[in-house]
Coordinates of C-alpha atoms in Angstrom, one line a residue:
M10 CA 0.0 0.0 0.0
G11 CA 1.3 3.4 -0.9
E12 CA 2.2 5.9 1.9
Q13 CA -0.9 7.7 3.4
L14 CA -0.8 11.5 3.4
Q15 CA -0.6 12.8 7.0
V16 CA -3.7 15.1 6.5
L17 CA -5.8 12.1 5.4
N18 CA -4.5 9.9 8.1
A19 CA -5.4 12.6 10.7
L20 CA -9.0 12.5 9.3
D21 CA -9.1 8.7 9.5
V22 CA -8.0 8.5 13.1
A23 CA -9.7 11.7 14.4
K24 CA -11.9 11.2 17.4
T25 CA -15.6 11.9 16.9
Q26 CA -16.0 15.6 17.6
L27 CA -18.2 18.7 17.0
Y28 CA -17.2 19.2 13.4
H29 CA -18.5 15.6 12.5
F30 CA -21.9 16.5 13.9
T31 CA -21.9 19.9 12.2
A32 CA -21.1 18.2 8.9
I33 CA -23.9 15.7 9.4
I34 CA -26.4 18.5 10.1
I35 CA -25.3 20.7 7.2
A36 CA -25.2 17.8 4.7
G37 CA -28.2 16.1 6.3
M38 CA -30.4 19.2 6.1
G39 CA -30.0 19.0 2.3
F40 CA -31.4 15.5 2.5
F41 CA -34.1 16.6 4.8
T42 CA -35.2 19.2 2.2
D43 CA -34.8 16.6 -0.7
A44 CA -37.2 14.2 1.0
Y45 CA -39.7 17.0 2.0
D46 CA -39.8 18.2 -1.6
L47 CA -40.0 14.8 -3.3
F48 CA -42.6 13.3 -1.0
S49 CA -44.8 16.3 -0.2
I50 CA -46.4 16.2 -3.7
S51 CA -48.0 12.8 -3.0
L52 CA -49.8 14.5 0.0
V53 CA -51.5 17.1 -2.1
A54 CA -52.0 15.2 -5.4
K55 CA -55.6 14.3 -4.5
L56 CA -56.3 17.9 -3.7
L57 CA -55.0 19.0 -7.1
G58 CA -57.4 16.5 -8.7
R59 CA -60.3 17.9 -6.7
L60 CA -59.4 21.5 -7.4
Y61 CA -58.8 21.3 -11.2
Y62 CA -60.5 18.1 -12.5
T63 CA -63.8 17.8 -10.6
N64 CA -67.0 17.4 -12.5
I65 CA -69.7 18.1 -10.0
N66 CA -72.2 15.9 -11.9
H67 CA -69.9 12.8 -11.4
P68 CA -70.6 10.6 -8.3
K69 CA -66.9 10.8 -7.2
P70 CA -64.6 13.8 -6.8
G71 CA -62.1 14.6 -9.5
T72 CA -58.7 13.0 -9.7
L73 CA -55.6 13.9 -11.8
P74 CA -55.8 12.1 -15.2
P75 CA -53.1 9.4 -15.5
S76 CA -50.9 11.4 -17.8
V77 CA -51.1 14.5 -15.6
S78 CA -50.6 12.5 -12.4
A79 CA -47.5 10.8 -13.9
S80 CA -46.1 14.2 -14.9
V81 CA -46.8 16.0 -11.7
T82 CA -45.3 13.3 -9.4
G83 CA -42.7 11.9 -11.9
V84 CA -41.1 15.0 -13.4
A85 CA -39.1 15.7 -10.2
L86 CA -37.7 12.1 -10.4
V87 CA -36.6 12.7 -14.0
G88 CA -35.0 16.0 -12.9
T89 CA -33.3 14.2 -10.0
L90 CA -31.9 11.6 -12.3
A91 CA -30.4 14.3 -14.7
G92 CA -29.1 16.3 -11.7
Q93 CA -27.4 13.3 -10.2
L94 CA -25.4 12.6 -13.4
F95 CA -24.6 16.3 -14.1
F96 CA -23.7 17.5 -10.6
G97 CA -22.0 14.2 -9.7
W98 CA -19.6 14.8 -12.6
L99 CA -19.3 18.6 -11.8
G100 CA -18.5 17.8 -8.2
D101 CA -15.3 16.0 -9.3
K102 CA -14.4 18.8 -11.8
M103 CA -15.1 21.9 -9.7
G104 CA -14.9 20.7 -6.2
R105 CA -17.6 19.5 -3.7
K106 CA -18.1 22.8 -2.0
K107 CA -18.7 25.1 -5.0
V108 CA -21.2 22.8 -6.6
Y109 CA -22.9 22.2 -3.2
G110 CA -23.9 25.9 -3.0
M111 CA -25.3 25.8 -6.6
T112 CA -27.6 22.8 -5.8
L113 CA -28.9 24.4 -2.6
L114 CA -29.8 27.7 -4.3
M115 CA -31.6 25.9 -7.1
M116 CA -33.7 24.0 -4.5
I117 CA -34.6 27.2 -2.6
V118 CA -35.7 29.1 -5.7
C119 CA -37.6 26.2 -7.3
S120 CA -39.4 25.2 -4.0
L121 CA -40.8 28.7 -3.9
A122 CA -41.6 28.8 -7.6
S123 CA -43.5 25.4 -7.3
G124 CA -46.2 27.2 -5.4
L125 CA -46.7 29.8 -8.1
S126 CA -48.7 29.3 -11.4
F127 CA -49.2 31.0 -14.7
G128 CA -52.9 31.4 -15.2
H129 CA -55.8 29.6 -13.5
T130 CA -56.6 26.9 -16.1
P131 CA -55.7 23.3 -15.1
K132 CA -53.3 23.1 -18.1
G133 CA -51.5 26.4 -17.0
V134 CA -51.2 25.4 -13.3
M135 CA -50.0 21.9 -14.1
A136 CA -47.5 23.0 -16.7
T137 CA -46.0 25.6 -14.3
L138 CA -45.9 23.0 -11.5
C139 CA -44.2 20.5 -13.7
F140 CA -41.6 23.0 -15.1
F141 CA -40.4 24.1 -11.6
R142 CA -40.6 20.6 -10.1
F143 CA -38.3 19.4 -12.9
W144 CA -35.6 22.0 -11.9
L145 CA -36.3 21.4 -8.3
G146 CA -35.5 17.7 -8.9
F147 CA -32.4 18.7 -10.9
G148 CA -31.1 20.6 -7.8
I149 CA -32.1 17.7 -5.5
G150 CA -30.2 15.3 -7.8
G151 CA -26.9 17.1 -7.1
D152 CA -27.4 16.8 -3.3
Y153 CA -27.1 13.0 -3.5
P154 CA -23.5 12.5 -4.7
L155 CA -22.3 15.7 -3.0
S156 CA -23.7 15.1 0.4
A157 CA -22.5 11.5 0.4
T158 CA -19.0 12.4 -0.9
I159 CA -18.5 15.3 1.5
M160 CA -19.6 13.2 4.5
S161 CA -17.4 10.2 3.5
E162 CA -14.4 12.5 3.0
Y163 CA -14.8 14.3 6.3
A164 CA -15.5 11.2 8.4
N165 CA -13.1 9.1 10.4
K166 CA -12.5 5.5 9.5
K167 CA -14.2 3.9 12.5
T168 CA -17.6 5.6 12.2
R169 CA -17.7 6.7 8.6
G170 CA -20.6 4.4 7.7
A171 CA -22.8 5.7 10.6
F172 CA -22.0 9.3 9.6
I173 CA -23.0 8.8 5.9
A174 CA -26.0 6.8 6.9
A175 CA -27.0 9.6 9.4
V176 CA -27.0 12.1 6.5
F177 CA -29.3 9.8 4.5
A178 CA -31.4 9.1 7.6
M179 CA -32.4 12.8 7.6
Q180 CA -34.6 11.8 4.7
G181 CA -36.8 10.0 7.2
F182 CA -37.3 13.2 9.2
G183 CA -37.9 15.1 5.9
I184 CA -40.7 12.7 5.1
L185 CA -42.2 13.0 8.6
F186 CA -41.9 16.8 8.5
S187 CA -43.7 17.1 5.1
A188 CA -46.5 15.0 6.6
L189 CA -46.6 17.2 9.8
V190 CA -46.6 20.5 7.8
T191 CA -49.4 19.2 5.6
L192 CA -51.3 17.9 8.6
S193 CA -51.0 21.3 10.4
V194 CA -51.9 23.4 7.3
S195 CA -54.9 21.2 6.3
A196 CA -56.2 21.1 10.0
A197 CA -56.1 24.9 10.2
F198 CA -57.9 25.3 6.8
D199 CA -60.4 22.6 7.8
H200 CA -61.2 24.4 11.0
R201 CA -61.4 27.9 9.4
F202 CA -63.3 27.0 6.3
P203 CA -65.7 24.1 7.2
S204 CA -67.5 22.6 4.2
P205 CA -69.9 19.6 3.4
T206 CA -68.6 16.3 2.1
Y207 CA -68.7 15.6 -1.7
E208 CA -71.7 13.3 -1.2
Q209 CA -73.7 16.0 0.5
N210 CA -72.8 18.9 -1.8
P211 CA -70.2 18.3 -4.6
A212 CA -69.9 22.0 -5.5
A213 CA -69.3 23.3 -2.0
S214 CA -67.1 20.4 -0.8
T215 CA -64.0 22.1 -2.2
V216 CA -63.7 25.6 -0.8
P217 CA -61.7 28.2 -3.0
Q218 CA -59.2 28.7 -0.2
A219 CA -58.1 25.1 -0.5
D220 CA -56.0 26.3 -3.5
Y221 CA -53.6 27.9 -1.0
I222 CA -52.9 24.6 0.9
W223 CA -50.9 22.8 -1.8
R224 CA -49.0 26.1 -2.6
I225 CA -48.1 26.6 1.1
V226 CA -47.0 23.0 1.5
L227 CA -44.7 23.0 -1.6
M228 CA -43.2 26.4 -0.9
F229 CA -42.4 25.5 2.7
G230 CA -39.6 23.3 1.4
A231 CA -37.5 26.4 0.7
F232 CA -37.1 27.2 4.5
P233 CA -34.9 24.2 5.7
A234 CA -32.7 24.6 2.7
A235 CA -32.3 28.4 3.2
A236 CA -31.5 27.9 6.9
T237 CA -28.4 25.9 6.2
F238 CA -27.1 27.9 3.1
Y239 CA -24.7 30.1 5.2
W240 CA -23.2 27.1 7.0
R241 CA -22.8 25.1 3.8
M242 CA -20.8 28.0 2.3
K243 CA -18.6 28.2 5.3
M244 CA -17.5 24.6 5.2
P245 CA -14.0 24.2 3.8
E246 CA -13.4 22.0 0.8
T247 CA -12.7 18.4 1.7
A248 CA -9.0 17.5 2.2
R249 CA -9.3 14.5 -0.1
Y250 CA -10.5 16.7 -3.0
T251 CA -7.9 19.4 -2.3
A252 CA -5.0 17.1 -1.9
L253 CA -5.8 14.2 -4.3
V254 CA -7.8 15.9 -7.0
A255 CA -6.8 19.6 -6.9
K256 CA -3.2 18.6 -5.8
N257 CA -2.9 21.5 -3.3
A258 CA -1.1 20.0 -0.3
K259 CA -0.7 23.4 1.5
L260 CA -4.5 24.3 1.4
A261 CA -5.5 20.8 2.4
A262 CA -3.2 20.9 5.4
S263 CA -4.3 24.4 6.5
D264 CA -8.0 23.7 6.1
M265 CA -7.9 20.4 8.1
A266 CA -5.6 21.9 10.8
K267 CA -8.4 24.4 11.5
V268 CA -11.1 21.8 11.5
L269 CA -9.2 19.2 13.6
N270 CA -7.3 21.7 15.8
V271 CA -4.0 19.9 15.3
E272 CA -0.7 20.7 13.5
I273 CA -0.6 19.0 10.1
Q274 CA 2.6 18.8 8.0
V275 CA 2.4 20.1 4.4
E276 CA 3.5 17.2 2.2
E277 CA 3.9 18.8 -1.2
A278 CA 6.5 16.2 -2.5
K279 CA 4.2 13.3 -1.5
V280 CA 1.2 14.9 -3.2
E281 CA 3.3 15.4 -6.4
R282 CA 4.5 11.8 -6.3
I283 CA 0.8 10.6 -6.0
A284 CA -0.2 12.9 -8.9
K285 CA 2.6 11.4 -11.1
D286 CA 1.8 7.8 -10.3
R287 CA 0.5 6.4 -13.5
S288 CA -1.5 3.7 -11.7
N289 CA -3.8 6.3 -10.2
N290 CA -4.5 8.4 -13.3
F291 CA -7.0 6.2 -15.2
G292 CA -10.3 7.8 -16.3
L293 CA -13.9 6.6 -16.0
F294 CA -14.0 5.1 -19.5
S295 CA -10.6 3.3 -19.3
K296 CA -9.8 -0.5 -19.2
E297 CA -8.1 0.1 -15.8
F298 CA -11.3 1.5 -14.3
V299 CA -13.3 -1.5 -15.6
K300 CA -10.6 -3.9 -14.2
R301 CA -10.5 -2.2 -10.8
H302 CA -14.0 -0.9 -10.3
G303 CA -16.2 -2.2 -13.1
L304 CA -17.8 -4.9 -10.9
H305 CA -18.2 -2.4 -8.1
L306 CA -20.0 0.1 -10.3
F307 CA -22.3 -2.7 -11.6
G308 CA -23.0 -3.7 -8.0
T309 CA -23.8 -0.2 -6.8
C310 CA -26.0 0.6 -9.9
S311 CA -27.9 -2.7 -10.1
T312 CA -28.7 -2.9 -6.4
W313 CA -29.9 0.8 -6.2
F314 CA -32.0 0.3 -9.4
L315 CA -33.7 -2.9 -8.1
L316 CA -34.2 -1.4 -4.6
D317 CA -35.9 1.7 -5.9
I318 CA -38.3 -0.3 -8.1
A319 CA -39.6 -1.9 -5.0
F320 CA -39.3 1.1 -2.7
Y321 CA -41.2 3.6 -5.0
S322 CA -43.9 1.1 -5.8
Q323 CA -45.2 1.1 -2.2
N324 CA -48.1 3.2 -3.3
L325 CA -49.5 0.1 -5.1
F326 CA -50.8 -1.4 -1.8
Q327 CA -50.5 1.7 0.5
K328 CA -54.0 2.8 -0.5
D329 CA -55.4 -0.7 0.2
V330 CA -53.6 -0.7 3.6
F331 CA -55.0 2.7 4.6
S332 CA -58.5 1.9 3.4
A333 CA -58.5 -1.5 5.1
I334 CA -57.6 0.0 8.5
G335 CA -60.0 2.9 8.1
W336 CA -57.3 5.7 8.0
I337 CA -58.5 7.0 4.7
P338 CA -62.3 6.6 4.1
P339 CA -63.8 6.8 0.5
A340 CA -63.1 10.2 -1.1
K341 CA -66.8 11.0 -1.6
T342 CA -67.4 10.9 2.2
M343 CA -65.0 13.8 2.8
N344 CA -64.5 17.3 1.7
A345 CA -61.3 18.3 -0.1
V346 CA -59.5 19.8 2.8
H347 CA -60.3 16.9 5.2
E348 CA -59.1 14.4 2.6
V349 CA -55.6 16.1 2.7
Y350 CA -55.7 16.0 6.5
R351 CA -56.5 12.2 6.5
I352 CA -53.8 11.4 4.0
S353 CA -51.1 13.4 5.8
R354 CA -52.2 11.8 9.2
A355 CA -51.7 8.3 7.7
Q356 CA -48.3 9.3 6.3
T357 CA -47.3 10.7 9.7
L358 CA -48.1 7.4 11.4
I359 CA -46.3 5.3 8.8
A360 CA -43.2 7.6 9.1
V361 CA -43.2 7.3 12.9
L362 CA -43.9 3.5 13.0
S363 CA -41.7 2.3 10.1
T364 CA -39.7 4.8 8.0
V365 CA -37.7 6.8 10.7
P366 CA -36.8 3.8 12.9
G367 CA -35.5 1.8 9.9
Y368 CA -33.1 4.6 8.9
W369 CA -31.7 4.9 12.4
F370 CA -31.2 1.2 12.9
T371 CA -28.8 1.4 10.0
V372 CA -27.0 4.3 11.6
V373 CA -26.5 2.2 14.8
F374 CA -25.5 -1.1 13.2
I375 CA -23.6 -0.2 10.0
D376 CA -20.2 0.0 11.5
I377 CA -20.8 -3.1 13.7
I378 CA -22.1 -5.6 11.2
G379 CA -21.2 -3.9 8.0
R380 CA -22.8 -2.5 4.8
Y381 CA -22.8 -5.9 3.0
A382 CA -24.6 -7.8 5.8
I383 CA -27.3 -5.1 6.3
Q384 CA -27.9 -4.9 2.5
I385 CA -28.3 -8.7 2.1
M386 CA -30.5 -8.9 5.2
G387 CA -32.7 -6.0 4.0
F388 CA -33.2 -7.5 0.6
F389 CA -33.9 -10.9 2.1
F390 CA -36.6 -9.6 4.5
M391 CA -38.2 -7.4 1.8
T392 CA -38.5 -10.5 -0.4
V393 CA -40.0 -12.5 2.5
F394 CA -42.5 -9.9 3.5
M395 CA -43.4 -8.9 -0.1
F396 CA -44.3 -12.6 -0.9
A397 CA -46.1 -12.9 2.5
V398 CA -48.3 -10.0 1.5
A399 CA -48.6 -11.0 -2.2
I400 CA -49.5 -14.7 -2.1
P401 CA -52.4 -14.5 0.3
Y402 CA -53.3 -10.9 -0.8
D403 CA -57.1 -11.5 -0.8
H404 CA -56.8 -12.6 2.9
W405 CA -55.0 -9.3 3.9
V406 CA -57.5 -6.9 2.3
K407 CA -60.4 -8.3 4.4
K408 CA -61.4 -5.9 7.2
E409 CA -60.8 -8.5 10.0
N410 CA -57.1 -8.9 8.9
R411 CA -56.3 -5.2 8.7
I412 CA -53.9 -5.1 11.6
G413 CA -51.8 -7.9 10.1
F414 CA -51.8 -6.1 6.8
L415 CA -50.5 -3.0 8.4
V416 CA -47.7 -4.9 10.2
M417 CA -46.6 -6.6 7.0
Y418 CA -46.6 -3.3 5.2
A419 CA -44.6 -1.6 8.0
L420 CA -42.1 -4.5 8.2
T421 CA -41.5 -4.5 4.4
F422 CA -40.4 -0.8 4.5
F423 CA -38.7 -1.0 7.8
F424 CA -36.3 -3.5 6.2
A425 CA -36.0 -1.3 3.1
N426 CA -34.6 1.5 5.4
F427 CA -32.7 -0.9 7.7
G428 CA -31.3 -2.3 4.6
P429 CA -30.6 -1.4 1.0
N430 CA -32.3 2.0 0.9
S431 CA -29.6 3.2 3.3
T432 CA -26.6 1.1 2.2
T433 CA -27.0 1.8 -1.5
F434 CA -26.4 5.4 -0.6
V435 CA -23.3 4.7 1.6
V436 CA -21.3 2.2 -0.5
P437 CA -20.7 4.3 -3.6
A438 CA -19.3 7.1 -1.4
E439 CA -16.6 4.7 -0.2
V440 CA -15.4 2.4 -2.9
F441 CA -14.4 4.7 -5.8
P442 CA -11.2 6.9 -6.0
A443 CA -11.5 10.6 -5.0
R444 CA -11.3 12.0 -8.5
L445 CA -14.2 9.8 -9.6
R446 CA -16.1 9.4 -6.3
S447 CA -18.8 12.0 -6.9
T448 CA -19.3 11.0 -10.6
C449 CA -19.7 7.3 -9.7
H450 CA -22.0 8.0 -6.8
G451 CA -24.1 10.2 -9.2
I452 CA -24.2 7.3 -11.8
S453 CA -25.3 4.9 -9.0
A454 CA -27.9 7.2 -7.7
A455 CA -29.2 7.9 -11.2
A456 CA -29.6 4.1 -11.7
G457 CA -31.7 4.2 -8.5
K458 CA -33.9 7.0 -9.9
A459 CA -34.4 5.1 -13.1
G460 CA -35.7 2.2 -10.9
A461 CA -37.9 4.7 -9.0
I462 CA -39.5 5.8 -12.3
V463 CA -40.1 2.1 -13.2
G464 CA -41.5 1.4 -9.7
A465 CA -43.7 4.5 -9.5
Y466 CA -45.2 4.5 -13.0
G467 CA -44.6 1.1 -14.6
F468 CA -46.2 -0.7 -11.7
L469 CA -48.9 1.9 -11.4
Y470 CA -50.1 0.7 -14.8
A471 CA -49.2 -3.0 -14.3
A472 CA -51.1 -3.2 -11.0
Q473 CA -54.4 -2.3 -12.6
N474 CA -57.2 -4.8 -12.2
K475 CA -57.4 -7.5 -14.9
D476 CA -61.2 -6.9 -15.1
R477 CA -61.7 -3.9 -17.4
T478 CA -64.8 -2.8 -15.4
K479 CA -62.7 -2.3 -12.3
V480 CA -59.8 -0.4 -13.8
D481 CA -59.1 3.2 -12.5
A482 CA -60.3 5.9 -14.8
G483 CA -57.9 6.5 -17.7
Y484 CA -56.0 3.3 -17.3
H485 CA -55.9 -0.1 -19.2
P486 CA -56.2 -3.5 -17.5
G487 CA -53.0 -4.8 -16.0
I488 CA -51.8 -7.9 -14.1
G489 CA -53.4 -6.9 -10.8
V490 CA -51.9 -5.9 -7.4
K491 CA -51.2 -9.5 -6.3
N492 CA -49.2 -10.4 -9.4
S493 CA -47.4 -7.1 -9.3
L494 CA -46.3 -7.8 -5.7
I495 CA -45.0 -11.2 -6.7
V496 CA -42.9 -9.6 -9.4
L497 CA -41.6 -7.1 -6.8
G498 CA -40.7 -9.9 -4.4
A499 CA -38.6 -11.5 -7.2
I500 CA -36.9 -8.1 -7.9
N501 CA -35.9 -7.9 -4.2
A502 CA -34.4 -11.4 -4.5
L503 CA -32.5 -10.4 -7.5
G504 CA -31.2 -7.4 -5.5
M505 CA -29.9 -9.8 -2.9
I506 CA -28.1 -11.9 -5.5
C507 CA -26.4 -8.8 -7.1
T508 CA -25.3 -7.7 -3.6
I509 CA -23.7 -11.1 -2.9
F510 CA -21.7 -11.1 -6.1
A511 CA -20.9 -7.4 -6.8
V512 CA -20.9 -5.2 -3.7
P513 CA -17.7 -4.8 -1.7
E514 CA -17.4 -4.2 2.0
A515 CA -15.6 -1.0 3.1
M516 CA -16.1 -1.2 6.9
G517 CA -13.0 -0.4 8.9
K518 CA -10.9 0.6 5.8
S519 CA -9.7 4.1 5.0
L520 CA -11.2 5.6 1.8
E521 CA -7.9 5.1 0.1
E522 CA -7.8 1.4 1.0
A523 CA -11.4 0.8 0.1
S524 CA -10.9 2.5 -3.4
Q525 CA -7.3 1.2 -3.8
E526 CA -6.4 4.8 -4.5
T527 CA -2.9 4.9 -2.9
M528 CA -1.8 1.6 -4.4
E529 CA 1.6 2.0 -6.1
E530 CA 2.5 0.1 -9.2
D531 CA 4.6 -2.5 -7.4
D532 CA 1.7 -3.1 -5.0
E533 CA -0.6 -3.5 -7.9
V534 CA 1.7 -6.1 -9.6
H535 CA 2.0 -7.9 -6.3
Q536 CA -1.8 -7.9 -5.8
G537 CA -2.4 -9.3 -9.2
A538 CA 0.3 -12.1 -8.8

């Protein structure tokens, strides 16, 4: 193994201290905002349907047409995918810190703009919303590779997994916060502007003031991002980028000396030697990259892709769970504002019972049992519980079995979060060299978002009833929820297989060891012998 730079060694062996927690909060608030922005749209989607697509002569309230629904909720995922690729690449070219500021500004501006609209026609409102949510997603996309890379490069060797997982775990609090904000806003409007149910009076069931609810909820996402902007700009560039990519030994040493409060020797000669080492100058599209990291990149991309198909398809049976346990009654028995209240209350309970605990179990155990074991375990239990829901599906949807249905649902997504939903974010931040780390994390995350698009929209169509008379308005018959869940169970099993054969373990190693970055040519020959 090549000689480690003193500045990087100092980071690896540093005791957990205030700057670690500061970095978790600063990077984590980006993820908190990402989750708020991405998940809040599902809380107000039914309201948008009532406001802009209701025909008062129809027995049921209006819903977003399939194409509009897919656009409104999916355009941010498409933007996120594009942002992950672009900002991931840019983070390796310009530095983590500079690009980090750009993504945050974009998120603040586009969160505020999402609550505005050009004109009052359904087409004008939805087109505006889709435009700004695409660019909001683009900014969110940049946060994935940059937050993960910054945290991995700041962390010490012993607790690096927990710190990166803690940044990602802020997503759970973002989901919970979006549900709580929507709950509070809708409760206030429901109290201030009482109205009859749709059954009683279709025209009066949606008060004009309800139009402010979705705008307030979406615009609120700008505040947590704005609150951390100053601190994000004050963070110094990571020493690994400054020393290994920008080749500035002096700046790396002085930046980390301030952060760690220790004397750090400036090792210009050693940085020059690493820079000239031919074995560490290969590019992303080189044979050397394929030889060293091709299998790793396949592993991080394939597992994230497969996980997100299952994770984002949870809406398939979420509505059945909520209906079976009585958390969300039929739409016609509520007014528009109360429906938002009931949906956000259900999401709050699921976040508290399942989502948030799963993330923090990963934080606690990731540096004890490792990324590899948690990811395999998570995929295994997701497979088991998905099949346990799917095969006797008709049993679970009966009213008398509703509690068991809720438990199965909660366990499936508890093990997604105490499993691959967290580890697929951690691993790509550790196993690639510094000059390609942000790019490769962006590629892996983009593969995940491609899976999310398949999960959220492919299965929305696939899960439609086989009986044409029972299909949702605007959709064609599909394979049904039961068969869709069986397919998703098989996808989880495939994720477990890809993990076994292609995902490396980085626990207890420095980033340079995990990515083989400071290997010198004689070491490489020896390793290959």
